[in-house]
PDB file of C-alpha atoms in Angstrom:
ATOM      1  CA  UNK A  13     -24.757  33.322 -29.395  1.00 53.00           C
ATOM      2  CA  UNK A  14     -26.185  30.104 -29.803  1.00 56.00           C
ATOM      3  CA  UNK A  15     -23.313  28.582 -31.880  1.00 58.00           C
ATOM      4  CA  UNK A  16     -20.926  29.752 -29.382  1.00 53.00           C
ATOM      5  CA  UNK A  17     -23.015  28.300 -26.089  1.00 53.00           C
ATOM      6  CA  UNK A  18     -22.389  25.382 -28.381  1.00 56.00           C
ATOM      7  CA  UNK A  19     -18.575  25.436 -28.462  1.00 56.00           C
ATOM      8  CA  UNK A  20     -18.256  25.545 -24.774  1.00 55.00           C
ATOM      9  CA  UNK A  21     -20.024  23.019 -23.864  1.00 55.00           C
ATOM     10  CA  UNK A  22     -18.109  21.090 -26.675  1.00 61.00           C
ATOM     11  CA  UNK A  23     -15.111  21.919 -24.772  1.00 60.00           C
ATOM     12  CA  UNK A  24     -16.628  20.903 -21.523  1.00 55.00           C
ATOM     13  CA  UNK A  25     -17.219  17.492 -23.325  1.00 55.00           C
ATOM     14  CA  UNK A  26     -13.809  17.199 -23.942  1.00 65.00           C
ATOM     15  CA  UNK A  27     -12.439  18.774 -20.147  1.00 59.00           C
ATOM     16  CA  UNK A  28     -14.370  15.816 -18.776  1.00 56.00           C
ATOM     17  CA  UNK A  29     -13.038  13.082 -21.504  1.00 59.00           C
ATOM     18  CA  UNK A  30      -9.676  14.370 -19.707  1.00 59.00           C
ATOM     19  CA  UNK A  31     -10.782  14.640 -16.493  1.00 53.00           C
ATOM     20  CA  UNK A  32     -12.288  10.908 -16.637  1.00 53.00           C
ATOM     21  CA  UNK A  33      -9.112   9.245 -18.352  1.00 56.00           C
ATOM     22  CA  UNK A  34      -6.979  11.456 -16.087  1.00 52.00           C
ATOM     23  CA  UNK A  35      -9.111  10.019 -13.184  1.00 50.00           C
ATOM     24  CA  UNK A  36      -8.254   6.666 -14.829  1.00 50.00           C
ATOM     25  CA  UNK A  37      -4.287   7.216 -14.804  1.00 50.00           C
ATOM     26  CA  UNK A  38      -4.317   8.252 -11.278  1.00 47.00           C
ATOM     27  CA  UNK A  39      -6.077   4.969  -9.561  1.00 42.00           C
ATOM     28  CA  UNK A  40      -3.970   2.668 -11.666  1.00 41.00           C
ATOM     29  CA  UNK A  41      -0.933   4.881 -10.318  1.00 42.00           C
ATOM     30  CA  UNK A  42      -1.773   4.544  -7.132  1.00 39.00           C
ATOM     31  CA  UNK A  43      -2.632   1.060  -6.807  1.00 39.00           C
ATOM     32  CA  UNK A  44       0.778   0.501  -8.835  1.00 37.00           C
ATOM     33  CA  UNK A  45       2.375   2.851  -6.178  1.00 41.00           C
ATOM     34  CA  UNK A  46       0.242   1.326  -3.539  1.00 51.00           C
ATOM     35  CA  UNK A  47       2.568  -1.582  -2.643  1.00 63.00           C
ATOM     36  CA  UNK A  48       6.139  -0.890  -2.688  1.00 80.00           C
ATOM     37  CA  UNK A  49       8.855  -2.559  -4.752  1.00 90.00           C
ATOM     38  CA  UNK A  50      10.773  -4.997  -4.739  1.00 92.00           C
ATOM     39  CA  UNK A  51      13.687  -2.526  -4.141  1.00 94.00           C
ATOM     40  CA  UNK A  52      12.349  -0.526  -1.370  1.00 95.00           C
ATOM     41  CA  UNK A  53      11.213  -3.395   0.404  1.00 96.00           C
ATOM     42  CA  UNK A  54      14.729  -5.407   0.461  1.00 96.00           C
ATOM     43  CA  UNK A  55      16.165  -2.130   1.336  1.00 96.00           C
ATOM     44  CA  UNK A  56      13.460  -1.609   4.185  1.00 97.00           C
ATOM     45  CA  UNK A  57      14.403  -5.563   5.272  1.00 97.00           C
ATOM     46  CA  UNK A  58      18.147  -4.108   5.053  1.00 97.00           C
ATOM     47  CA  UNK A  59      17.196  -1.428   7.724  1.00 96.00           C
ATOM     48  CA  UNK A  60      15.533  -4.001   9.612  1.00 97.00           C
ATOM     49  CA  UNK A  61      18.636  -6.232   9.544  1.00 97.00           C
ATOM     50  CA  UNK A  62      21.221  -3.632  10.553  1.00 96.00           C
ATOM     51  CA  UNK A  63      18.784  -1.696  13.387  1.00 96.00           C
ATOM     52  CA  UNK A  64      18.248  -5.452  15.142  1.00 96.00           C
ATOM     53  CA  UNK A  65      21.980  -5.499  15.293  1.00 96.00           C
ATOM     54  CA  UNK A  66      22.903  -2.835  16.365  1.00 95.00           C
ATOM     55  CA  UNK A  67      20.555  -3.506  19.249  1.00 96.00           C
ATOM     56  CA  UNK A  68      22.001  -6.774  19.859  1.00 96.00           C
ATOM     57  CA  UNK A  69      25.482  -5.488  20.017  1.00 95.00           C
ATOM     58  CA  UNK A  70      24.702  -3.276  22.599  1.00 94.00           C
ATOM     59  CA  UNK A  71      22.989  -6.257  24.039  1.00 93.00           C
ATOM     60  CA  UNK A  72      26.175  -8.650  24.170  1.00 93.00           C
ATOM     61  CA  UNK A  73      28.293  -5.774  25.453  1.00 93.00           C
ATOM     62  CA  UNK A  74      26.333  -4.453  28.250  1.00 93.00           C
ATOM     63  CA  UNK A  75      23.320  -6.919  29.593  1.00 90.00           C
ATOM     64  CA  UNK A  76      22.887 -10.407  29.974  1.00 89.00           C
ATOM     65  CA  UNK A  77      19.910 -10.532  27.934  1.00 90.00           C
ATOM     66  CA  UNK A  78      19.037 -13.672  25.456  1.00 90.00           C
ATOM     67  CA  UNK A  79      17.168 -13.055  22.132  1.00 92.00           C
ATOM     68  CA  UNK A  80      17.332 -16.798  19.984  1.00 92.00           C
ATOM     69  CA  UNK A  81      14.126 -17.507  17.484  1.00 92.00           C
ATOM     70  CA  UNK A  82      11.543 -15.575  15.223  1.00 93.00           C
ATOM     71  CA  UNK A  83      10.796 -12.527  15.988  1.00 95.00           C
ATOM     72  CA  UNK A  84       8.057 -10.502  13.922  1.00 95.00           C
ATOM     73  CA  UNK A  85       5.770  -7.483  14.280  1.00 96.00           C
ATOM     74  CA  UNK A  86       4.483  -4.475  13.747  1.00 96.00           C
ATOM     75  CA  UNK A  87       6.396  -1.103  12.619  1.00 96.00           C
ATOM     76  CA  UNK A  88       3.242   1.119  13.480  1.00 96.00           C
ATOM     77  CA  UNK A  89       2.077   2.447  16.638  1.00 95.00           C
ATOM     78  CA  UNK A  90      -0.796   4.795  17.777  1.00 93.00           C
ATOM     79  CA  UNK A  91       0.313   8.905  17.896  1.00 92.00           C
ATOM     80  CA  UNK A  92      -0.574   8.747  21.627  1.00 92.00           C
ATOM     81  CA  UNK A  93       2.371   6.067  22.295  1.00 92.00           C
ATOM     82  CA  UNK A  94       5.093   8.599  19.892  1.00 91.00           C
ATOM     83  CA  UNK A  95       7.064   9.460  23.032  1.00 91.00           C
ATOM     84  CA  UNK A  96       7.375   6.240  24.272  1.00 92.00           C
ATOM     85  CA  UNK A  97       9.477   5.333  20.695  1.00 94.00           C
ATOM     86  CA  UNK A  98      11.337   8.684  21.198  1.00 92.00           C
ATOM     87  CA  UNK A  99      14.498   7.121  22.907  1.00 91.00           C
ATOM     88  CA  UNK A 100      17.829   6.124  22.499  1.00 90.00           C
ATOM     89  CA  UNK A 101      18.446   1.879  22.096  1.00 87.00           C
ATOM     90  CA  UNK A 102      19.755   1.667  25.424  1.00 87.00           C
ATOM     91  CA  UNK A 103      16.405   2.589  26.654  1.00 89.00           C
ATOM     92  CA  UNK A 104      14.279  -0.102  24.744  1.00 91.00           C
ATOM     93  CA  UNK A 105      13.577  -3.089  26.359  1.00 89.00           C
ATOM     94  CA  UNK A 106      12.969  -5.535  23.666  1.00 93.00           C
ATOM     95  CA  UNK A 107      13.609  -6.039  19.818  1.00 94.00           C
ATOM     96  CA  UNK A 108      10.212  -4.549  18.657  1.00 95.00           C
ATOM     97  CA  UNK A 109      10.408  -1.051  20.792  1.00 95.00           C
ATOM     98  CA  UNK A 110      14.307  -0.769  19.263  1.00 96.00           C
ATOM     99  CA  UNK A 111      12.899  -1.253  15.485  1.00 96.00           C
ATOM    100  CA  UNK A 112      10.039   1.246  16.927  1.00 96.00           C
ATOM    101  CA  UNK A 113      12.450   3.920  17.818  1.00 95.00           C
ATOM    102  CA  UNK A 114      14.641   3.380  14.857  1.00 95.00           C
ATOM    103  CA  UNK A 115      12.207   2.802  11.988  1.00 95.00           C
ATOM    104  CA  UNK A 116       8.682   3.375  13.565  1.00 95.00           C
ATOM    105  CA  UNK A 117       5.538   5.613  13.022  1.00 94.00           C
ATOM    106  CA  UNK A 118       2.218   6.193  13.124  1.00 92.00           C
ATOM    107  CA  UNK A 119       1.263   5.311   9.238  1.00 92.00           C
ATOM    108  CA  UNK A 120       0.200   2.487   7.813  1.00 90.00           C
ATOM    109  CA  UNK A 121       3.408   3.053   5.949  1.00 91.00           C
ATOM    110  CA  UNK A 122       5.958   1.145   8.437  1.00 95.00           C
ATOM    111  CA  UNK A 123       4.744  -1.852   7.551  1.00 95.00           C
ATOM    112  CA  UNK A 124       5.904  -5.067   9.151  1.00 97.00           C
ATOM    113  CA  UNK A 125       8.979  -7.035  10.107  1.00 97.00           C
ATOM    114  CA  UNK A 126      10.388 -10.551  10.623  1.00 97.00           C
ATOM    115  CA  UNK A 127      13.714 -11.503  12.144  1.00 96.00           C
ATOM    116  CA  UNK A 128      15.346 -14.779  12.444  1.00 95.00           C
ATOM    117  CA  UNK A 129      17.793 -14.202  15.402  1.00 95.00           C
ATOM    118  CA  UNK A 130      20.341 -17.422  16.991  1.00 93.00           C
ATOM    119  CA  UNK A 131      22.429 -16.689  20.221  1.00 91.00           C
ATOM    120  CA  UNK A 132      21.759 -12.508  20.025  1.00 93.00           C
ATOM    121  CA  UNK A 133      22.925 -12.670  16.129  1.00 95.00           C
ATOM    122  CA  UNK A 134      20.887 -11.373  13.238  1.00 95.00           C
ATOM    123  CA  UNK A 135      20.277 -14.371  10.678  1.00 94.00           C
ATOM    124  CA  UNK A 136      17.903 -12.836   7.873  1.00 94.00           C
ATOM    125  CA  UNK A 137      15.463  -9.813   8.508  1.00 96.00           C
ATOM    126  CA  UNK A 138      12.211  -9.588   6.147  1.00 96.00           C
ATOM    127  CA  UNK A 139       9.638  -6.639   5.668  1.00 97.00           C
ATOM    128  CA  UNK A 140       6.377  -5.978   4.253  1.00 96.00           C
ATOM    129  CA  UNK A 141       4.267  -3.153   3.494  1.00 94.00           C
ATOM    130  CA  UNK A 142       1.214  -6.482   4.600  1.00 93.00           C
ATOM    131  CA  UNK A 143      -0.062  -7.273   7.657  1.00 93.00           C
ATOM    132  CA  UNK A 144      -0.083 -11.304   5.906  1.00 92.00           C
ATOM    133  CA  UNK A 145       3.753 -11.578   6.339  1.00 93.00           C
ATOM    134  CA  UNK A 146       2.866 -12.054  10.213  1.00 93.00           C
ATOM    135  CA  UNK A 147       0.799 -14.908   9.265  1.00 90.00           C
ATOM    136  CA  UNK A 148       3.651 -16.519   6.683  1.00 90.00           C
ATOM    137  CA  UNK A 149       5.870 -16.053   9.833  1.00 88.00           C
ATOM    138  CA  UNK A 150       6.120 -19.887  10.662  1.00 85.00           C
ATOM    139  CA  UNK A 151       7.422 -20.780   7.275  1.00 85.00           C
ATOM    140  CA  UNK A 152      10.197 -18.065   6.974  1.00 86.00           C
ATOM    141  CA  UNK A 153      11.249 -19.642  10.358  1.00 82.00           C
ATOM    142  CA  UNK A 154      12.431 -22.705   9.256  1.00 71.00           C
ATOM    143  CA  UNK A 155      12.805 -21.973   5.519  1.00 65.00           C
ATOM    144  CA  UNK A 156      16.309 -20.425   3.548  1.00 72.00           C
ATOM    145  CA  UNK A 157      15.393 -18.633   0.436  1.00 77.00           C
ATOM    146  CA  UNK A 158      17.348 -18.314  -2.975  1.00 80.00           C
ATOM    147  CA  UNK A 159      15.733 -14.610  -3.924  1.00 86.00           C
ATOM    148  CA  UNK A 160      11.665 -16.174  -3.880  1.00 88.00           C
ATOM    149  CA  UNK A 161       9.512 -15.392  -0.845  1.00 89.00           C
ATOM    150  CA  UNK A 162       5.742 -16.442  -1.099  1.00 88.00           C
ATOM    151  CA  UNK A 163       3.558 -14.644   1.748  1.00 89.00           C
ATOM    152  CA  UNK A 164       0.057 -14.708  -0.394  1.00 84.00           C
ATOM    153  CA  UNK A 165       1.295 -12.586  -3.076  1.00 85.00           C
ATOM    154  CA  UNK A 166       1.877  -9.635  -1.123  1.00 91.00           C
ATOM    155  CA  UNK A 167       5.438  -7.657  -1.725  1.00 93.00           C
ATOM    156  CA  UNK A 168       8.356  -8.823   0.832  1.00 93.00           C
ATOM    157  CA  UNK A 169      11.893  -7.730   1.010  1.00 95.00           C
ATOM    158  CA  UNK A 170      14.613  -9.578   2.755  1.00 94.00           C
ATOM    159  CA  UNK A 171      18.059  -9.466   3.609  1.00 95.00           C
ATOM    160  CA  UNK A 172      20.925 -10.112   3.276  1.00 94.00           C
ATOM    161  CA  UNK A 173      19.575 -12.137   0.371  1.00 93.00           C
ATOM    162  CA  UNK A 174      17.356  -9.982  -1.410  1.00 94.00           C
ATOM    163  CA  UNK A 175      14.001 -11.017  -2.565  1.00 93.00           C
ATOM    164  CA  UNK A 176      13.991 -11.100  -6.522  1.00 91.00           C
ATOM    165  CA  UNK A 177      10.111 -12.726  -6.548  1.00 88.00           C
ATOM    166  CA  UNK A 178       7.258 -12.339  -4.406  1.00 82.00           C
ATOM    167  CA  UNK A 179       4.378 -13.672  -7.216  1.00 77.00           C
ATOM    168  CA  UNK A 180       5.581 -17.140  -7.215  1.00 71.00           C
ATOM    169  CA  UNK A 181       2.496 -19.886  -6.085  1.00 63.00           C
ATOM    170  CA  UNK A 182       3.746 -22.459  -3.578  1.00 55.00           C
ATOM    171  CA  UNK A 183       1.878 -25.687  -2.813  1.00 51.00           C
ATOM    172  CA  UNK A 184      -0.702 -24.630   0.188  1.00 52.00           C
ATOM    173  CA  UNK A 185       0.794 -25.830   3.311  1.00 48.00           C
ATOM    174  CA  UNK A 186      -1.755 -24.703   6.385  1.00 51.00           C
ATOM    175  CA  UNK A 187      -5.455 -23.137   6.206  1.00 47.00           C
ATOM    176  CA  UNK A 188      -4.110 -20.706   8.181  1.00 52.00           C
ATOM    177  CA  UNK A 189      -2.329 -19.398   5.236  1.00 54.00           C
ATOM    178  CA  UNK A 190      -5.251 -20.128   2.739  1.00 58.00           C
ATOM    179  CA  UNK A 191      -7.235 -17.865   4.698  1.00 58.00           C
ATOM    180  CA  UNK A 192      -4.377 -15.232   5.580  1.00 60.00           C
ATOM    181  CA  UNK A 193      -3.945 -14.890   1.452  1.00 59.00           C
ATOM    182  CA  UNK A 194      -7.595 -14.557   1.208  1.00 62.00           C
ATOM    183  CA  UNK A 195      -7.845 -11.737   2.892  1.00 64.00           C
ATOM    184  CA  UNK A 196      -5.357  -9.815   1.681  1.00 60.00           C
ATOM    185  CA  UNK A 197      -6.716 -10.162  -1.813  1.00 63.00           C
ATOM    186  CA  UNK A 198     -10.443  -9.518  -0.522  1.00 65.00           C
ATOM    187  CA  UNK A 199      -8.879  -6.490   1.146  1.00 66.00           C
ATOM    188  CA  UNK A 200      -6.962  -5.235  -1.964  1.00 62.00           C
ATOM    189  CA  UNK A 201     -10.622  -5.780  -3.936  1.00 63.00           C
ATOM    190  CA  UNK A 202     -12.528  -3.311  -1.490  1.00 67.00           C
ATOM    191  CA  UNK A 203      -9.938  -0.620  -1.743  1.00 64.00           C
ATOM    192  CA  UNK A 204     -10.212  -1.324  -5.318  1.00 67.00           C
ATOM    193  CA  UNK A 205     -13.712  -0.982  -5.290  1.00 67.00           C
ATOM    194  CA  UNK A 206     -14.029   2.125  -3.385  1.00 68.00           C
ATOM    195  CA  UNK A 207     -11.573   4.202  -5.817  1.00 68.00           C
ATOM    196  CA  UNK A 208     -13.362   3.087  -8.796  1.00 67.00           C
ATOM    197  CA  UNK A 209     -17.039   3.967  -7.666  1.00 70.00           C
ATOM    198  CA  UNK A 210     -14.855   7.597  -6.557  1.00 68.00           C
ATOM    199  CA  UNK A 211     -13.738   7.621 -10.064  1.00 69.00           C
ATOM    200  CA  UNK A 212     -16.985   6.982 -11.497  1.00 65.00           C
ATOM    201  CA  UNK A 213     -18.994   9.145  -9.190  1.00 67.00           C
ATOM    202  CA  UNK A 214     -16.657  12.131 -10.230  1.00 69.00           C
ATOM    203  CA  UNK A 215     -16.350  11.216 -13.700  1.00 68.00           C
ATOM    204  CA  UNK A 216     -20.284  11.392 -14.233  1.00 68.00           C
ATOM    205  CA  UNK A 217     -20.839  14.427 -12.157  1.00 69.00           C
ATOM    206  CA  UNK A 218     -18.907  16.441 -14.486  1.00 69.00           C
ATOM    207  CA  UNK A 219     -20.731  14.495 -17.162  1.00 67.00           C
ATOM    208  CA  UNK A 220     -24.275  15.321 -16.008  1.00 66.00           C
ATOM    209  CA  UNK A 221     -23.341  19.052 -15.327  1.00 67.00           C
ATOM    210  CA  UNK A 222     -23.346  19.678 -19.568  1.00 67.00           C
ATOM    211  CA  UNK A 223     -26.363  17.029 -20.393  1.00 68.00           C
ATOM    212  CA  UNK A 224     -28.665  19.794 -18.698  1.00 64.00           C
ATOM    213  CA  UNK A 225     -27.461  22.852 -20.386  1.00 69.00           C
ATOM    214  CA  UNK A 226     -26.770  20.433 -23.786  1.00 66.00           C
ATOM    215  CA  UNK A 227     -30.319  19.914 -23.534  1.00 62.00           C
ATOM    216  CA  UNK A 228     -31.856  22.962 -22.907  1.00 66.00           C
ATOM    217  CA  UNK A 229     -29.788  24.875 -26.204  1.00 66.00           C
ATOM    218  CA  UNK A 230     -31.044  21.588 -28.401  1.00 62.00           C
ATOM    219  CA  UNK A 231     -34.624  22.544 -27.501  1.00 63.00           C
ATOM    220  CA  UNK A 232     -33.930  26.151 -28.045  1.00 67.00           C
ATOM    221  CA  UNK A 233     -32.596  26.000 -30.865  1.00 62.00           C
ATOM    222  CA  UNK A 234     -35.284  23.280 -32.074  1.00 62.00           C
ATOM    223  CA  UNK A 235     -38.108  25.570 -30.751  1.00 62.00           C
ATOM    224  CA  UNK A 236     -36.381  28.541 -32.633  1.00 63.00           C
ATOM    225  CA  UNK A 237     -36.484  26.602 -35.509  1.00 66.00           C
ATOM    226  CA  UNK A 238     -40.486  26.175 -35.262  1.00 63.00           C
ATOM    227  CA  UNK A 239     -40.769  29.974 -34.979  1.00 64.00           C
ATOM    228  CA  UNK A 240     -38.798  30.472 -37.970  1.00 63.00           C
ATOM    229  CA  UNK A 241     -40.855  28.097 -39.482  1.00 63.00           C
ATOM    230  CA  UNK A 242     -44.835  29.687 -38.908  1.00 60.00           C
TER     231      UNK A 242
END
């Protein structure tokens, strides 16, 4: 009876080995997963691109309106404002409600945008899955790019040239960006904090739910043993 308490709680050893390296997998999966790729981002930038002109189509053929400069913002809004962003393009009002409506939602998942726009024409549309490419937004203004985009190391698309490198260092050019890159690496440290004391916490749960019962059948068997023995 003994010998076979012993073989399960072998085999519990062993569940949690998996369990733990399984654990293991999953976090660097999902921080892998986290940010999006390069390819899903251009084509996000690609959305952007088109969406902005078809707005400013129906802009030139039916209002007066002017849209010339940067334009950049947010893809996310709050669940409460949902039917406000549930209406056709001849209903918005500006650039950022019509990318709303087309491309919007309530997840962090929407991510951000940047257009460069000259006399109601799309020049070059940008998105990220970071809140930094807001702060980078000056630069991309007045700057052309040959596939390499530099917004703190964070993943950006673009279009219609698509971004082929996001990692590449650049010369600091404002503290405003210094501090803008800082904190989206201190932010992607906490998140990778949190998940690994969740990893560990589960990991030695299961771990300290056979040291117990390990424990116990060593000292039965050893006090067994001194029976035996007399």
């Amino acid at each position: 009876m003994i010998i076979k308490k012993i073989l399960f709680f072998i085999l519990l050893v062993i569940l949690i080995i998996a369990v733990g390296k399984k654990a293991e997998t999953d976090h660097n999966e999902y921080y892998m997963a986290k940010s999006v790729d390069l390819q899903t981002a251009n084509s996000h930038a690609r959305f952007i691109y088109s969406g902005a002109a078809s707005y400013l189509d129906y802009i030139n053929q039916n209002t007066d309106k002017a849209f010339d400069g940067a334009f950049c913002g947010s893809l996310i809004y709050d669940k409460s404002e949902s039917e406000k962003y549930d209406v056709l393009l001849n209903h918005c009002e500006d650039i950022e409600t019509a990318l709303r409506c087309l491309y919007g939602g309530s997840t962090e998942e929407y991510g951000y945008y940047y257009l460069l726009i000259e006399n109601n024409t799309v020049i070059r549309s940008y998105w990220s899955d970071s809140a930094v490419l807001l702060s980078y937004a000056d630069k991309l203004n007045t700057e052309e790019h040959d596939g390499t985009v530099y917004i703190g190391g964070a993943v950006c698309g673009g279009y219609p040239v698509s971004v082929t490198d996001h990692h590449t260092k650049e010369p600091p050019y404002s503290e405003l960006h210094n501090a803008a890159e800082q904190s989206y690496n201190e932010n992607i440290s906490e998140k990778e904090a949190a998940a690994r004391i969740k990893r560990y916490v589960l990991y030695y749960s299961l771990l300290l739910l056979i040291i117990g019962p390990i424990f116990e059948i060593f000292f039965k068997v050893k006090k067994q043993t001194i029976i035996d023995n007399l």
